[in-house]
Amino acid sequence: EVQLVESGGGLVNPGGSLRLSCAASGFTFSNAWMTWVRQAPGKGLEWVGRIKSKTDGGTTEYAAPVKGRFTISREDSKNTLYLEINSLKSEDTGVYYCTTGLGSSSNYWGQGTLVTVSS
Amino acid sequence: DIQMTQSPSSLSASVGDRVTITCRASQGIRNDLGWYQQKPGKAPKRLIYAASSLQSGVPSRFSGSGSGTEFTLTISSLQPEDFATYYCLQHNSSPRTFGQGTKVEIK
């Protein structure tokens, strides 16, 4: 059974940093392109960014609002995806989901982790 | 960036109604589009991939159509469990972009 489990969310001061994790199981993580999606309270879904598999180059892409502040990385030996968030702003508040398979016939999502940016 | 314009933003319908939701892409995206259902407090669930392919396990009352710039999600006979918010997502180019969402409410 495929599982994606996010963790690392919490309450952070504006300007602070946080690292989110997504632990994967039930599929060959090293072959997967992984994506982060977020959702502000009461708002729609927003694509944050993506990392390719290492065999496909391991490159990352980001949405404009987060470029330069967010960093996506992966540790294939631990089947874990990361999202490092710096210089947090109030508009970064929301639930962060990891997902895979957006472009394939199988698609999986984690349950999400809540990030709250407030003083 | 490709903009996805989804309409309507909300609709009220009754059980048994036929419901149609549309997404328009600002440029051609072939059939690189998925439709997602999200219920409050839950992660999104994909219903349709490649614009018209039904995700395994999803009821056949859901269908998708379209290619290029115009896409449609149809629910042939709305069921109580279908009241939710629906989103389209293009994965033709980066950044990937979602539609604004359509909230389907009970009339």
PDB file of C-alpha atoms in Angstrom:
ATOM      1  CA  GLU A   1       0.000   0.000   0.000  1.00  0.00           C
ATOM      2  CA  VAL A   2       1.349   3.418  -0.968  1.00  0.00           C
ATOM      3  CA  GLN A   3       1.729   5.854   1.895  1.00  0.00           C
ATOM      4  CA  LEU A   4       2.928   9.441   2.036  1.00  0.00           C
ATOM      5  CA  VAL A   5       3.215  10.910   5.516  1.00  0.00           C
ATOM      6  CA  GLU A   6       4.083  14.574   5.975  1.00  0.00           C
ATOM      7  CA  SER A   7       5.508  15.993   9.182  1.00  0.00           C
ATOM      8  CA  GLY A   8       7.326  19.040  10.486  1.00  0.00           C
ATOM      9  CA  GLY A   9       4.555  21.612  10.394  1.00  0.00           C
ATOM     10  CA  GLY A  10       3.836  23.966  13.260  1.00  0.00           C
ATOM     11  CA  LEU A  11       3.641  27.548  14.473  1.00  0.00           C
ATOM     12  CA  VAL A  12       6.506  29.736  13.288  1.00  0.00           C
ATOM     13  CA  ASN A  13       7.292  33.438  13.628  1.00  0.00           C
ATOM     14  CA  PRO A  14       7.385  35.569  10.484  1.00  0.00           C
ATOM     15  CA  GLY A  15      10.889  35.455   9.046  1.00  0.00           C
ATOM     16  CA  GLY A  16      11.502  32.039  10.544  1.00  0.00           C
ATOM     17  CA  SER A  17      12.360  28.727   8.921  1.00  0.00           C
ATOM     18  CA  LEU A  18      10.926  25.255   8.878  1.00  0.00           C
ATOM     19  CA  ARG A  19      11.714  21.917   7.278  1.00  0.00           C
ATOM     20  CA  LEU A  20       8.867  19.692   6.241  1.00  0.00           C
ATOM     21  CA  SER A  21       9.334  15.994   5.568  1.00  0.00           C
ATOM     22  CA  CYS A  22       7.348  13.492   3.562  1.00  0.00           C
ATOM     23  CA  ALA A  23       8.045   9.826   4.314  1.00  0.00           C
ATOM     24  CA  ALA A  24       7.155   7.527   1.441  1.00  0.00           C
ATOM     25  CA  SER A  25       6.480   3.812   1.354  1.00  0.00           C
ATOM     26  CA  GLY A  26       4.859   1.227  -0.895  1.00  0.00           C
ATOM     27  CA  PHE A  27       6.498   2.304  -4.134  1.00  0.00           C
ATOM     28  CA  THR A  28       9.967   2.842  -5.598  1.00  0.00           C
ATOM     29  CA  PHE A  29      10.597   6.314  -4.225  1.00  0.00           C
ATOM     30  CA  SER A  30      13.893   6.788  -6.059  1.00  0.00           C
ATOM     31  CA  ASN A  31      12.099   6.556  -9.418  1.00  0.00           C
ATOM     32  CA  ALA A  32       9.354   9.024  -8.515  1.00  0.00           C
ATOM     33  CA  TRP A  33       9.017  12.698  -9.338  1.00  0.00           C
ATOM     34  CA  MET A  34       7.721  14.315  -6.168  1.00  0.00           C
ATOM     35  CA  THR A  35       5.674  17.460  -5.757  1.00  0.00           C
ATOM     36  CA  TRP A  36       4.630  19.808  -2.955  1.00  0.00           C
ATOM     37  CA  VAL A  37       1.193  21.448  -3.065  1.00  0.00           C
ATOM     38  CA  ARG A  38      -0.164  23.847  -0.466  1.00  0.00           C
ATOM     39  CA  GLN A  39      -3.544  25.238   0.509  1.00  0.00           C
ATOM     40  CA  ALA A  40      -4.101  28.428   2.477  1.00  0.00           C
ATOM     41  CA  PRO A  41      -7.061  28.360   4.882  1.00  0.00           C
ATOM     42  CA  GLY A  42     -10.310  28.539   2.911  1.00  0.00           C
ATOM     43  CA  LYS A  43      -8.462  28.885  -0.386  1.00  0.00           C
ATOM     44  CA  GLY A  44      -7.691  26.724  -3.388  1.00  0.00           C
ATOM     45  CA  LEU A  45      -4.813  24.406  -4.151  1.00  0.00           C
ATOM     46  CA  GLU A  46      -1.445  25.900  -5.123  1.00  0.00           C
ATOM     47  CA  TRP A  47       1.421  24.017  -6.765  1.00  0.00           C
ATOM     48  CA  VAL A  48       4.608  24.811  -4.838  1.00  0.00           C
ATOM     49  CA  GLY A  49       7.304  22.880  -6.670  1.00  0.00           C
ATOM     50  CA  ARG A  50       8.676  19.582  -7.875  1.00  0.00           C
ATOM     51  CA  ILE A  51      11.821  17.484  -7.836  1.00  0.00           C
ATOM     52  CA  LYS A  52      12.594  14.949 -10.509  1.00  0.00           C
ATOM     53  CA  SER A  53      14.096  11.554  -9.806  1.00  0.00           C
ATOM     54  CA  LYS A  54      17.885  11.446  -9.783  1.00  0.00           C
ATOM     55  CA  THR A  55      17.883   9.283 -12.895  1.00  0.00           C
ATOM     56  CA  ASP A  56      15.959  12.056 -14.643  1.00  0.00           C
ATOM     57  CA  GLY A  57      18.402  14.677 -13.403  1.00  0.00           C
ATOM     58  CA  GLY A  58      17.090  15.396  -9.906  1.00  0.00           C
ATOM     59  CA  THR A  59      16.292  18.990 -10.859  1.00  0.00           C
ATOM     60  CA  THR A  60      13.806  21.200  -9.064  1.00  0.00           C
ATOM     61  CA  GLU A  61      11.240  23.749 -10.194  1.00  0.00           C
ATOM     62  CA  TYR A  62       9.300  26.216  -8.072  1.00  0.00           C
ATOM     63  CA  ALA A  63       6.280  28.469  -8.257  1.00  0.00           C
ATOM     64  CA  ALA A  64       7.127  32.163  -8.478  1.00  0.00           C
ATOM     65  CA  PRO A  65       5.824  33.106  -4.988  1.00  0.00           C
ATOM     66  CA  VAL A  66       8.234  30.681  -3.299  1.00  0.00           C
ATOM     67  CA  LYS A  67      11.257  30.749  -5.584  1.00  0.00           C
ATOM     68  CA  GLY A  68      14.384  31.679  -3.658  1.00  0.00           C
ATOM     69  CA  ARG A  69      12.806  30.945  -0.259  1.00  0.00           C
ATOM     70  CA  PHE A  70      11.765  27.297  -0.632  1.00  0.00           C
ATOM     71  CA  THR A  71      14.071  24.370  -1.365  1.00  0.00           C
ATOM     72  CA  ILE A  72      12.906  20.899  -2.282  1.00  0.00           C
ATOM     73  CA  SER A  73      15.293  17.997  -1.764  1.00  0.00           C
ATOM     74  CA  ARG A  74      15.144  14.245  -1.463  1.00  0.00           C
ATOM     75  CA  GLU A  75      16.977  11.503   0.361  1.00  0.00           C
ATOM     76  CA  ASP A  76      16.340   8.343  -1.594  1.00  0.00           C
ATOM     77  CA  SER A  77      18.147   6.144   0.955  1.00  0.00           C
ATOM     78  CA  LYS A  78      15.492   7.176   3.479  1.00  0.00           C
ATOM     79  CA  ASN A  79      12.554   7.347   1.034  1.00  0.00           C
ATOM     80  CA  THR A  80      12.014  10.893   2.205  1.00  0.00           C
ATOM     81  CA  LEU A  81      11.157  14.166   0.499  1.00  0.00           C
ATOM     82  CA  TYR A  82      11.895  17.519   2.116  1.00  0.00           C
ATOM     83  CA  LEU A  83      10.693  21.078   1.822  1.00  0.00           C
ATOM     84  CA  GLU A  84      12.895  23.708   3.435  1.00  0.00           C
ATOM     85  CA  ILE A  85      11.042  26.959   3.926  1.00  0.00           C
ATOM     86  CA  ASN A  86      12.903  30.160   4.798  1.00  0.00           C
ATOM     87  CA  SER A  87      11.896  33.779   5.385  1.00  0.00           C
ATOM     88  CA  LEU A  88       8.385  32.659   6.227  1.00  0.00           C
ATOM     89  CA  LYS A  89       5.541  35.092   5.561  1.00  0.00           C
ATOM     90  CA  SER A  90       1.971  35.094   6.787  1.00  0.00           C
ATOM     91  CA  GLU A  91       0.836  34.139   3.297  1.00  0.00           C
ATOM     92  CA  ASP A  92       2.781  30.868   3.607  1.00  0.00           C
ATOM     93  CA  THR A  93       0.257  29.724   6.223  1.00  0.00           C
ATOM     94  CA  GLY A  94      -1.605  26.624   5.108  1.00  0.00           C
ATOM     95  CA  VAL A  95      -1.624  22.892   4.743  1.00  0.00           C
ATOM     96  CA  TYR A  96       1.290  21.440   2.791  1.00  0.00           C
ATOM     97  CA  TYR A  97       0.794  18.202   0.892  1.00  0.00           C
ATOM     98  CA  CYS A  98       3.314  15.976  -0.838  1.00  0.00           C
ATOM     99  CA  THR A  99       2.110  14.103  -3.880  1.00  0.00           C
ATOM    100  CA  THR A 100       3.421  11.958  -6.665  1.00  0.00           C
ATOM    101  CA  GLY A 101       2.228  10.745 -10.017  1.00  0.00           C
ATOM    102  CA  LEU A 102       0.608  13.950 -11.226  1.00  0.00           C
ATOM    103  CA  GLY A 103       1.467  12.979 -14.784  1.00  0.00           C
ATOM    104  CA  SER A 104       0.953   9.243 -14.533  1.00  0.00           C
ATOM    105  CA  SER A 105      -1.938   6.836 -14.183  1.00  0.00           C
ATOM    106  CA  SER A 106      -1.407   6.489 -10.419  1.00  0.00           C
ATOM    107  CA  ASN A 107      -1.506   9.470  -8.101  1.00  0.00           C
ATOM    108  CA  TYR A 108      -0.992   9.572  -4.347  1.00  0.00           C
ATOM    109  CA  TRP A 109      -1.262  12.274  -1.702  1.00  0.00           C
ATOM    110  CA  GLY A 110      -0.245  12.566   1.905  1.00  0.00           C
ATOM    111  CA  GLN A 111      -2.635  13.792   4.591  1.00  0.00           C
ATOM    112  CA  GLY A 112      -0.909  17.171   4.808  1.00  0.00           C
ATOM    113  CA  THR A 113       0.904  19.112   7.512  1.00  0.00           C
ATOM    114  CA  LEU A 114      -0.206  22.516   8.783  1.00  0.00           C
ATOM    115  CA  VAL A 115       2.169  25.462   8.794  1.00  0.00           C
ATOM    116  CA  THR A 116       1.057  28.566  10.678  1.00  0.00           C
ATOM    117  CA  VAL A 117       3.102  31.743  10.380  1.00  0.00           C
ATOM    118  CA  SER A 118       2.210  34.160  13.137  1.00  0.00           C
ATOM    119  CA  SER A 119       3.824  36.155  15.906  1.00  0.00           C
TER     120      SER A 119
ATOM    121  CA  ASP B   1       2.799  30.504 -17.139  1.00  0.00           C
ATOM    122  CA  ILE B   2      -0.347  28.674 -18.198  1.00  0.00           C
ATOM    123  CA  GLN B   3      -3.505  30.033 -16.573  1.00  0.00           C
ATOM    124  CA  MET B   4      -6.371  27.662 -15.866  1.00  0.00           C
ATOM    125  CA  THR B   5      -9.767  29.347 -15.754  1.00  0.00           C
ATOM    126  CA  GLN B   6     -12.329  27.148 -14.071  1.00  0.00           C
ATOM    127  CA  SER B   7     -16.066  27.770 -14.090  1.00  0.00           C
ATOM    128  CA  PRO B   8     -18.375  28.068 -12.350  1.00  0.00           C
ATOM    129  CA  SER B   9     -16.758  28.899  -9.005  1.00  0.00           C
ATOM    130  CA  SER B  10     -19.728  27.336  -7.245  1.00  0.00           C
ATOM    131  CA  LEU B  11     -22.994  25.665  -8.078  1.00  0.00           C
ATOM    132  CA  SER B  12     -26.029  24.324  -6.275  1.00  0.00           C
ATOM    133  CA  ALA B  13     -27.495  21.075  -7.475  1.00  0.00           C
ATOM    134  CA  SER B  14     -29.790  18.310  -6.359  1.00  0.00           C
ATOM    135  CA  VAL B  15     -29.128  14.615  -6.013  1.00  0.00           C
ATOM    136  CA  GLY B  16     -29.595  13.057  -9.430  1.00  0.00           C
ATOM    137  CA  ASP B  17     -28.679  16.191 -11.376  1.00  0.00           C
ATOM    138  CA  ARG B  18     -26.181  16.233 -14.186  1.00  0.00           C
ATOM    139  CA  VAL B  19     -23.301  18.594 -13.364  1.00  0.00           C
ATOM    140  CA  THR B  20     -20.696  20.034 -15.712  1.00  0.00           C
ATOM    141  CA  ILE B  21     -17.538  21.926 -14.737  1.00  0.00           C
ATOM    142  CA  THR B  22     -15.225  23.558 -17.266  1.00  0.00           C
ATOM    143  CA  CYS B  23     -11.548  24.462 -17.319  1.00  0.00           C
ATOM    144  CA  ARG B  24      -9.981  26.604 -20.005  1.00  0.00           C
ATOM    145  CA  ALA B  25      -6.219  26.759 -20.468  1.00  0.00           C
ATOM    146  CA  SER B  26      -4.544  29.966 -21.619  1.00  0.00           C
ATOM    147  CA  GLN B  27      -2.592  27.930 -24.153  1.00  0.00           C
ATOM    148  CA  GLY B  28      -2.761  24.423 -25.519  1.00  0.00           C
ATOM    149  CA  ILE B  29      -1.886  21.658 -23.054  1.00  0.00           C
ATOM    150  CA  ARG B  30      -2.716  18.605 -25.197  1.00  0.00           C
ATOM    151  CA  ASN B  31      -4.496  16.277 -22.750  1.00  0.00           C
ATOM    152  CA  ASP B  32      -2.155  16.945 -19.815  1.00  0.00           C
ATOM    153  CA  LEU B  33      -4.930  17.607 -17.340  1.00  0.00           C
ATOM    154  CA  GLY B  34      -6.350  15.974 -14.246  1.00  0.00           C
ATOM    155  CA  TRP B  35      -9.503  16.543 -12.232  1.00  0.00           C
ATOM    156  CA  TYR B  36      -9.433  16.375  -8.423  1.00  0.00           C
ATOM    157  CA  GLN B  37     -12.110  16.182  -5.756  1.00  0.00           C
ATOM    158  CA  GLN B  38     -11.495  17.576  -2.304  1.00  0.00           C
ATOM    159  CA  LYS B  39     -13.702  17.252   0.757  1.00  0.00           C
ATOM    160  CA  PRO B  40     -13.252  19.509   3.813  1.00  0.00           C
ATOM    161  CA  GLY B  41     -10.220  18.611   5.887  1.00  0.00           C
ATOM    162  CA  LYS B  42      -9.087  15.928   3.432  1.00  0.00           C
ATOM    163  CA  ALA B  43      -6.363  15.628   0.815  1.00  0.00           C
ATOM    164  CA  PRO B  44      -7.383  15.946  -2.829  1.00  0.00           C
ATOM    165  CA  LYS B  45      -8.301  12.777  -4.683  1.00  0.00           C
ATOM    166  CA  ARG B  46      -7.791  12.473  -8.415  1.00  0.00           C
ATOM    167  CA  LEU B  47     -10.844  11.421 -10.406  1.00  0.00           C
ATOM    168  CA  ILE B  48      -9.655  11.802 -13.990  1.00  0.00           C
ATOM    169  CA  TYR B  49      -6.192  11.768 -15.567  1.00  0.00           C
ATOM    170  CA  ALA B  50      -5.048  12.488 -19.100  1.00  0.00           C
ATOM    171  CA  ALA B  51      -8.220  14.593 -19.487  1.00  0.00           C
ATOM    172  CA  SER B  52     -10.572  11.657 -20.007  1.00  0.00           C
ATOM    173  CA  SER B  53      -9.222   8.527 -18.277  1.00  0.00           C
ATOM    174  CA  LEU B  54     -11.129   7.422 -15.197  1.00  0.00           C
ATOM    175  CA  GLN B  55      -8.928   6.811 -12.168  1.00  0.00           C
ATOM    176  CA  SER B  56      -9.156   3.253 -10.873  1.00  0.00           C
ATOM    177  CA  GLY B  57     -11.874   2.904  -8.237  1.00  0.00           C
ATOM    178  CA  VAL B  58     -13.709   6.097  -9.206  1.00  0.00           C
ATOM    179  CA  PRO B  59     -17.419   5.674 -10.023  1.00  0.00           C
ATOM    180  CA  SER B  60     -18.323   5.716 -13.703  1.00  0.00           C
ATOM    181  CA  ARG B  61     -20.715   8.654 -13.208  1.00  0.00           C
ATOM    182  CA  PHE B  62     -17.582  10.833 -13.396  1.00  0.00           C
ATOM    183  CA  SER B  63     -16.221  11.529 -16.856  1.00  0.00           C
ATOM    184  CA  GLY B  64     -13.798  13.960 -18.431  1.00  0.00           C
ATOM    185  CA  SER B  65     -13.428  15.282 -21.932  1.00  0.00           C
ATOM    186  CA  GLY B  66     -11.473  17.808 -23.915  1.00  0.00           C
ATOM    187  CA  SER B  67      -8.071  18.474 -25.363  1.00  0.00           C
ATOM    188  CA  GLY B  68      -5.988  21.511 -26.146  1.00  0.00           C
ATOM    189  CA  THR B  69      -7.528  24.409 -24.238  1.00  0.00           C
ATOM    190  CA  GLU B  70     -11.053  23.342 -23.275  1.00  0.00           C
ATOM    191  CA  PHE B  71     -11.837  20.618 -20.745  1.00  0.00           C
ATOM    192  CA  THR B  72     -14.955  19.375 -19.002  1.00  0.00           C
ATOM    193  CA  LEU B  73     -15.695  17.283 -15.940  1.00  0.00           C
ATOM    194  CA  THR B  74     -19.179  15.790 -15.919  1.00  0.00           C
ATOM    195  CA  ILE B  75     -21.008  14.055 -13.101  1.00  0.00           C
ATOM    196  CA  SER B  76     -23.872  12.246 -14.779  1.00  0.00           C
ATOM    197  CA  SER B  77     -26.070  11.781 -11.709  1.00  0.00           C
ATOM    198  CA  LEU B  78     -24.976  13.667  -8.603  1.00  0.00           C
ATOM    199  CA  GLN B  79     -24.813  11.583  -5.433  1.00  0.00           C
ATOM    200  CA  PRO B  80     -24.768  12.808  -1.809  1.00  0.00           C
ATOM    201  CA  GLU B  81     -21.089  11.905  -1.463  1.00  0.00           C
ATOM    202  CA  ASP B  82     -20.194  14.089  -4.482  1.00  0.00           C
ATOM    203  CA  PHE B  83     -20.769  17.374  -2.657  1.00  0.00           C
ATOM    204  CA  ALA B  84     -17.216  18.693  -2.548  1.00  0.00           C
ATOM    205  CA  THR B  85     -14.836  21.100  -4.273  1.00  0.00           C
ATOM    206  CA  TYR B  86     -13.394  20.148  -7.638  1.00  0.00           C
ATOM    207  CA  TYR B  87     -10.140  21.358  -9.198  1.00  0.00           C
ATOM    208  CA  CYS B  88      -8.444  20.919 -12.540  1.00  0.00           C
ATOM    209  CA  LEU B  89      -4.640  20.775 -12.759  1.00  0.00           C
ATOM    210  CA  GLN B  90      -2.476  21.109 -15.861  1.00  0.00           C
ATOM    211  CA  HIS B  91       0.829  19.252 -15.909  1.00  0.00           C
ATOM    212  CA  ASN B  92       1.866  20.179 -19.438  1.00  0.00           C
ATOM    213  CA  SER B  93       4.465  22.709 -18.358  1.00  0.00           C
ATOM    214  CA  SER B  94       5.949  24.258 -15.249  1.00  0.00           C
ATOM    215  CA  PRO B  95       4.785  25.835 -13.138  1.00  0.00           C
ATOM    216  CA  ARG B  96       1.883  23.392 -12.909  1.00  0.00           C
ATOM    217  CA  THR B  97      -1.316  25.315 -12.301  1.00  0.00           C
ATOM    218  CA  PHE B  98      -4.653  24.542 -10.706  1.00  0.00           C
ATOM    219  CA  GLY B  99      -8.004  25.981 -11.597  1.00  0.00           C
ATOM    220  CA  GLN B 100      -9.599  28.150  -8.911  1.00  0.00           C
ATOM    221  CA  GLY B 101     -11.964  25.377  -7.839  1.00  0.00           C
ATOM    222  CA  THR B 102     -15.697  24.693  -8.110  1.00  0.00           C
ATOM    223  CA  LYS B 103     -17.673  24.132  -4.935  1.00  0.00           C
ATOM    224  CA  VAL B 104     -20.637  21.826  -5.509  1.00  0.00           C
ATOM    225  CA  GLU B 105     -23.314  22.409  -2.889  1.00  0.00           C
ATOM    226  CA  ILE B 106     -26.664  20.866  -2.103  1.00  0.00           C
ATOM    227  CA  LYS B 107     -29.684  22.716  -3.459  1.00  0.00           C
TER     228      LYS B 107
END
